[in-house]
Amino acid sequence: MQKIKTYLWFENQAEEAATFYTSLFPNSEIVHVQRAGEAAMTVTFTLAGQEHIALNGGPQFTFNEAISLYVDCETQEEVDELWAKLADGGEEGPCGWLKDRYGLSWQIIPKALPGLMSTSDPAAAERVMKAMFGMKKISVQGLLDAAAS
């Protein structure tokens, strides 16, 4: 059993959001839905094997960028696919960040980025950082071009 779980407060879309999120990642599923009559109260679900809980808590609290889910993407294709699906109905932000249609913030980051930013060449790392600051969805090729120039 996972000791620490992310607990997400939704106004009334917990089950809808959990169903959407589990459709995006392998090794993901709805584990349990606790209902009050017909309405879902909490939804326990896994994303890529990590357990989360979603609550239909009402309009008192909303998400903001102070918390986000970071997705470590293997390829540009994975970045492109997740970006398109999560940004649909949401809002694109800078540097690989977006808000999905439920207001939850995500960081869709290619694995290449941390390595390019921590290279032993400080000038190349600075160019990569500057290139990233000019992007919404991260382009691995754009980062590689910045590192090489």
PDB file of N, CA and C in Angstrom, residues 10-50:
ATOM      1  N   PHE A  10     -12.200  18.335  -6.239  1.00  0.00           N
ATOM      2  CA  PHE A  10     -12.953  18.809  -7.397  1.00  0.00           C
ATOM      3  C   PHE A  10     -14.293  19.344  -6.911  1.00  0.00           C
ATOM      4  N   GLU A  11     -14.876  20.228  -7.691  1.00  0.00           N
ATOM      5  CA  GLU A  11     -16.212  20.718  -7.329  1.00  0.00           C
ATOM      6  C   GLU A  11     -17.212  19.567  -7.404  1.00  0.00           C
ATOM      7  N   ASN A  12     -17.320  18.947  -8.593  1.00  0.00           N
ATOM      8  CA  ASN A  12     -18.252  17.828  -8.758  1.00  0.00           C
ATOM      9  C   ASN A  12     -17.856  16.905  -9.921  1.00  0.00           C
ATOM     10  N   GLN A  13     -16.615  16.998 -10.382  1.00  0.00           N
ATOM     11  CA  GLN A  13     -16.189  16.218 -11.550  1.00  0.00           C
ATOM     12  C   GLN A  13     -15.156  15.144 -11.204  1.00  0.00           C
ATOM     13  N   ALA A  14     -15.084  14.685  -9.961  1.00  0.00           N
ATOM     14  CA  ALA A  14     -14.041  13.742  -9.550  1.00  0.00           C
ATOM     15  C   ALA A  14     -14.044  12.468 -10.393  1.00  0.00           C
ATOM     16  N   GLU A  15     -15.194  11.868 -10.570  1.00  0.00           N
ATOM     17  CA  GLU A  15     -15.251  10.613 -11.326  1.00  0.00           C
ATOM     18  C   GLU A  15     -14.944  10.837 -12.796  1.00  0.00           C
ATOM     19  N   GLU A  16     -15.472  11.905 -13.369  1.00  0.00           N
ATOM     20  CA  GLU A  16     -15.187  12.242 -14.769  1.00  0.00           C
ATOM     21  C   GLU A  16     -13.688  12.479 -14.970  1.00  0.00           C
ATOM     22  N   ALA A  17     -13.078  13.247 -14.073  1.00  0.00           N
ATOM     23  CA  ALA A  17     -11.644  13.546 -14.189  1.00  0.00           C
ATOM     24  C   ALA A  17     -10.809  12.279 -14.031  1.00  0.00           C
ATOM     25  N   ALA A  18     -11.125  11.458 -13.035  1.00  0.00           N
ATOM     26  CA  ALA A  18     -10.367  10.220 -12.818  1.00  0.00           C
ATOM     27  C   ALA A  18     -10.476   9.293 -14.025  1.00  0.00           C
ATOM     28  N   THR A  19     -11.655   9.220 -14.617  1.00  0.00           N
ATOM     29  CA  THR A  19     -11.846   8.397 -15.814  1.00  0.00           C
ATOM     30  C   THR A  19     -10.999   8.941 -16.970  1.00  0.00           C
ATOM     31  N   PHE A  20     -10.995  10.249 -17.132  1.00  0.00           N
ATOM     32  CA  PHE A  20     -10.173  10.869 -18.178  1.00  0.00           C
ATOM     33  C   PHE A  20      -8.695  10.604 -17.927  1.00  0.00           C
ATOM     34  N   TYR A  21      -8.212  10.866 -16.731  1.00  0.00           N
ATOM     35  CA  TYR A  21      -6.792  10.693 -16.428  1.00  0.00           C
ATOM     36  C   TYR A  21      -6.346   9.244 -16.619  1.00  0.00           C
ATOM     37  N   THR A  22      -7.159   8.292 -16.177  1.00  0.00           N
ATOM     38  CA  THR A  22      -6.756   6.891 -16.313  1.00  0.00           C
ATOM     39  C   THR A  22      -6.732   6.434 -17.766  1.00  0.00           C
ATOM     40  N   SER A  23      -7.431   7.151 -18.640  1.00  0.00           N
ATOM     41  CA  SER A  23      -7.398   6.798 -20.066  1.00  0.00           C
ATOM     42  C   SER A  23      -6.089   7.233 -20.732  1.00  0.00           C
ATOM     43  N   LEU A  24      -5.325   8.098 -20.076  1.00  0.00           N
ATOM     44  CA  LEU A  24      -4.118   8.669 -20.685  1.00  0.00           C
ATOM     45  C   LEU A  24      -2.837   7.895 -20.440  1.00  0.00           C
ATOM     46  N   PHE A  25      -2.781   7.145 -19.349  1.00  0.00           N
ATOM     47  CA  PHE A  25      -1.521   6.534 -18.929  1.00  0.00           C
ATOM     48  C   PHE A  25      -1.659   5.024 -18.789  1.00  0.00           C
ATOM     49  N   PRO A  26      -0.645   4.286 -19.264  1.00  0.00           N
ATOM     50  CA  PRO A  26      -0.640   2.832 -19.024  1.00  0.00           C
ATOM     51  C   PRO A  26      -0.574   2.564 -17.515  1.00  0.00           C
ATOM     52  N   ASN A  27      -0.990   1.366 -17.125  1.00  0.00           N
ATOM     53  CA  ASN A  27      -0.949   0.951 -15.721  1.00  0.00           C
ATOM     54  C   ASN A  27      -1.770   1.899 -14.850  1.00  0.00           C
ATOM     55  N   SER A  28      -2.940   2.278 -15.341  1.00  0.00           N
ATOM     56  CA  SER A  28      -3.834   3.199 -14.636  1.00  0.00           C
ATOM     57  C   SER A  28      -5.237   2.602 -14.597  1.00  0.00           C
ATOM     58  N   GLU A  29      -5.949   2.853 -13.496  1.00  0.00           N
ATOM     59  CA  GLU A  29      -7.305   2.326 -13.384  1.00  0.00           C
ATOM     60  C   GLU A  29      -8.061   3.020 -12.257  1.00  0.00           C
ATOM     61  N   ILE A  30      -9.383   2.946 -12.349  1.00  0.00           N
ATOM     62  CA  ILE A  30     -10.245   3.346 -11.241  1.00  0.00           C
ATOM     63  C   ILE A  30     -10.237   2.166 -10.274  1.00  0.00           C
ATOM     64  N   VAL A  31      -9.872   2.413  -9.021  1.00  0.00           N
ATOM     65  CA  VAL A  31      -9.774   1.348  -8.026  1.00  0.00           C
ATOM     66  C   VAL A  31     -11.079   1.215  -7.240  1.00  0.00           C
ATOM     67  N   HIS A  32     -11.654   2.357  -6.861  1.00  0.00           N
ATOM     68  CA  HIS A  32     -12.865   2.320  -6.035  1.00  0.00           C
ATOM     69  C   HIS A  32     -13.591   3.656  -6.141  1.00  0.00           C
ATOM     70  N   VAL A  33     -14.905   3.585  -6.175  1.00  0.00           N
ATOM     71  CA  VAL A  33     -15.740   4.784  -6.133  1.00  0.00           C
ATOM     72  C   VAL A  33     -16.654   4.663  -4.918  1.00  0.00           C
ATOM     73  N   GLN A  34     -16.529   5.615  -4.005  1.00  0.00           N
ATOM     74  CA  GLN A  34     -17.431   5.681  -2.854  1.00  0.00           C
ATOM     75  C   GLN A  34     -18.570   6.619  -3.225  1.00  0.00           C
ATOM     76  N   ARG A  35     -19.783   6.134  -3.127  1.00  0.00           N
ATOM     77  CA  ARG A  35     -20.940   6.908  -3.564  1.00  0.00           C
ATOM     78  C   ARG A  35     -21.833   7.297  -2.388  1.00  0.00           C
ATOM     79  N   ALA A  36     -22.503   8.419  -2.586  1.00  0.00           N
ATOM     80  CA  ALA A  36     -23.601   8.840  -1.716  1.00  0.00           C
ATOM     81  C   ALA A  36     -24.817   8.879  -2.626  1.00  0.00           C
ATOM     82  N   GLY A  37     -25.597   7.819  -2.607  1.00  0.00           N
ATOM     83  CA  GLY A  37     -26.664   7.675  -3.593  1.00  0.00           C
ATOM     84  C   GLY A  37     -26.048   7.439  -4.955  1.00  0.00           C
ATOM     85  N   GLU A  38     -26.439   8.220  -5.939  1.00  0.00           N
ATOM     86  CA  GLU A  38     -25.908   8.093  -7.299  1.00  0.00           C
ATOM     87  C   GLU A  38     -24.586   8.845  -7.492  1.00  0.00           C
ATOM     88  N   ALA A  39     -24.340   9.831  -6.647  1.00  0.00           N
ATOM     89  CA  ALA A  39     -23.177  10.702  -6.832  1.00  0.00           C
ATOM     90  C   ALA A  39     -21.913  10.096  -6.223  1.00  0.00           C
ATOM     91  N   ALA A  40     -20.806  10.241  -6.941  1.00  0.00           N
ATOM     92  CA  ALA A  40     -19.503   9.833  -6.406  1.00  0.00           C
ATOM     93  C   ALA A  40     -19.063  10.852  -5.354  1.00  0.00           C
ATOM     94  N   MET A  41     -18.599  10.363  -4.221  1.00  0.00           N
ATOM     95  CA  MET A  41     -18.019  11.248  -3.206  1.00  0.00           C
ATOM     96  C   MET A  41     -16.494  11.257  -3.340  1.00  0.00           C
ATOM     97  N   THR A  42     -15.914  10.055  -3.345  1.00  0.00           N
ATOM     98  CA  THR A  42     -14.469   9.939  -3.579  1.00  0.00           C
ATOM     99  C   THR A  42     -14.228   8.881  -4.639  1.00  0.00           C
ATOM    100  N   VAL A  43     -13.153   9.087  -5.383  1.00  0.00           N
ATOM    101  CA  VAL A  43     -12.744   8.141  -6.411  1.00  0.00           C
ATOM    102  C   VAL A  43     -11.265   7.857  -6.185  1.00  0.00           C
ATOM    103  N   THR A  44     -10.952   6.603  -5.912  1.00  0.00           N
ATOM    104  CA  THR A  44      -9.560   6.186  -5.772  1.00  0.00           C
ATOM    105  C   THR A  44      -9.133   5.624  -7.117  1.00  0.00           C
ATOM    106  N   PHE A  45      -7.995   6.109  -7.615  1.00  0.00           N
ATOM    107  CA  PHE A  45      -7.532   5.685  -8.930  1.00  0.00           C
ATOM    108  C   PHE A  45      -6.006   5.672  -8.966  1.00  0.00           C
ATOM    109  N   THR A  46      -5.460   4.917  -9.912  1.00  0.00           N
ATOM    110  CA  THR A  46      -4.018   4.905 -10.106  1.00  0.00           C
ATOM    111  C   THR A  46      -3.688   5.524 -11.450  1.00  0.00           C
ATOM    112  N   LEU A  47      -2.570   6.244 -11.472  1.00  0.00           N
ATOM    113  CA  LEU A  47      -1.972   6.769 -12.704  1.00  0.00           C
ATOM    114  C   LEU A  47      -0.550   6.241 -12.752  1.00  0.00           C
ATOM    115  N   ALA A  48      -0.263   5.442 -13.774  1.00  0.00           N
ATOM    116  CA  ALA A  48       1.065   4.836 -13.918  1.00  0.00           C
ATOM    117  C   ALA A  48       1.498   4.173 -12.612  1.00  0.00           C
ATOM    118  N   GLY A  49       0.546   3.490 -11.967  1.00  0.00           N
ATOM    119  CA  GLY A  49       0.840   2.745 -10.757  1.00  0.00           C
ATOM    120  C   GLY A  49       0.808   3.548  -9.464  1.00  0.00           C
ATOM    121  N   GLN A  50       0.660   4.855  -9.532  1.00  0.00           N
ATOM    122  CA  GLN A  50       0.616   5.707  -8.341  1.00  0.00           C
ATOM    123  C   GLN A  50      -0.836   5.996  -7.972  1.00  0.00           C
TER     124      GLN A  50
END
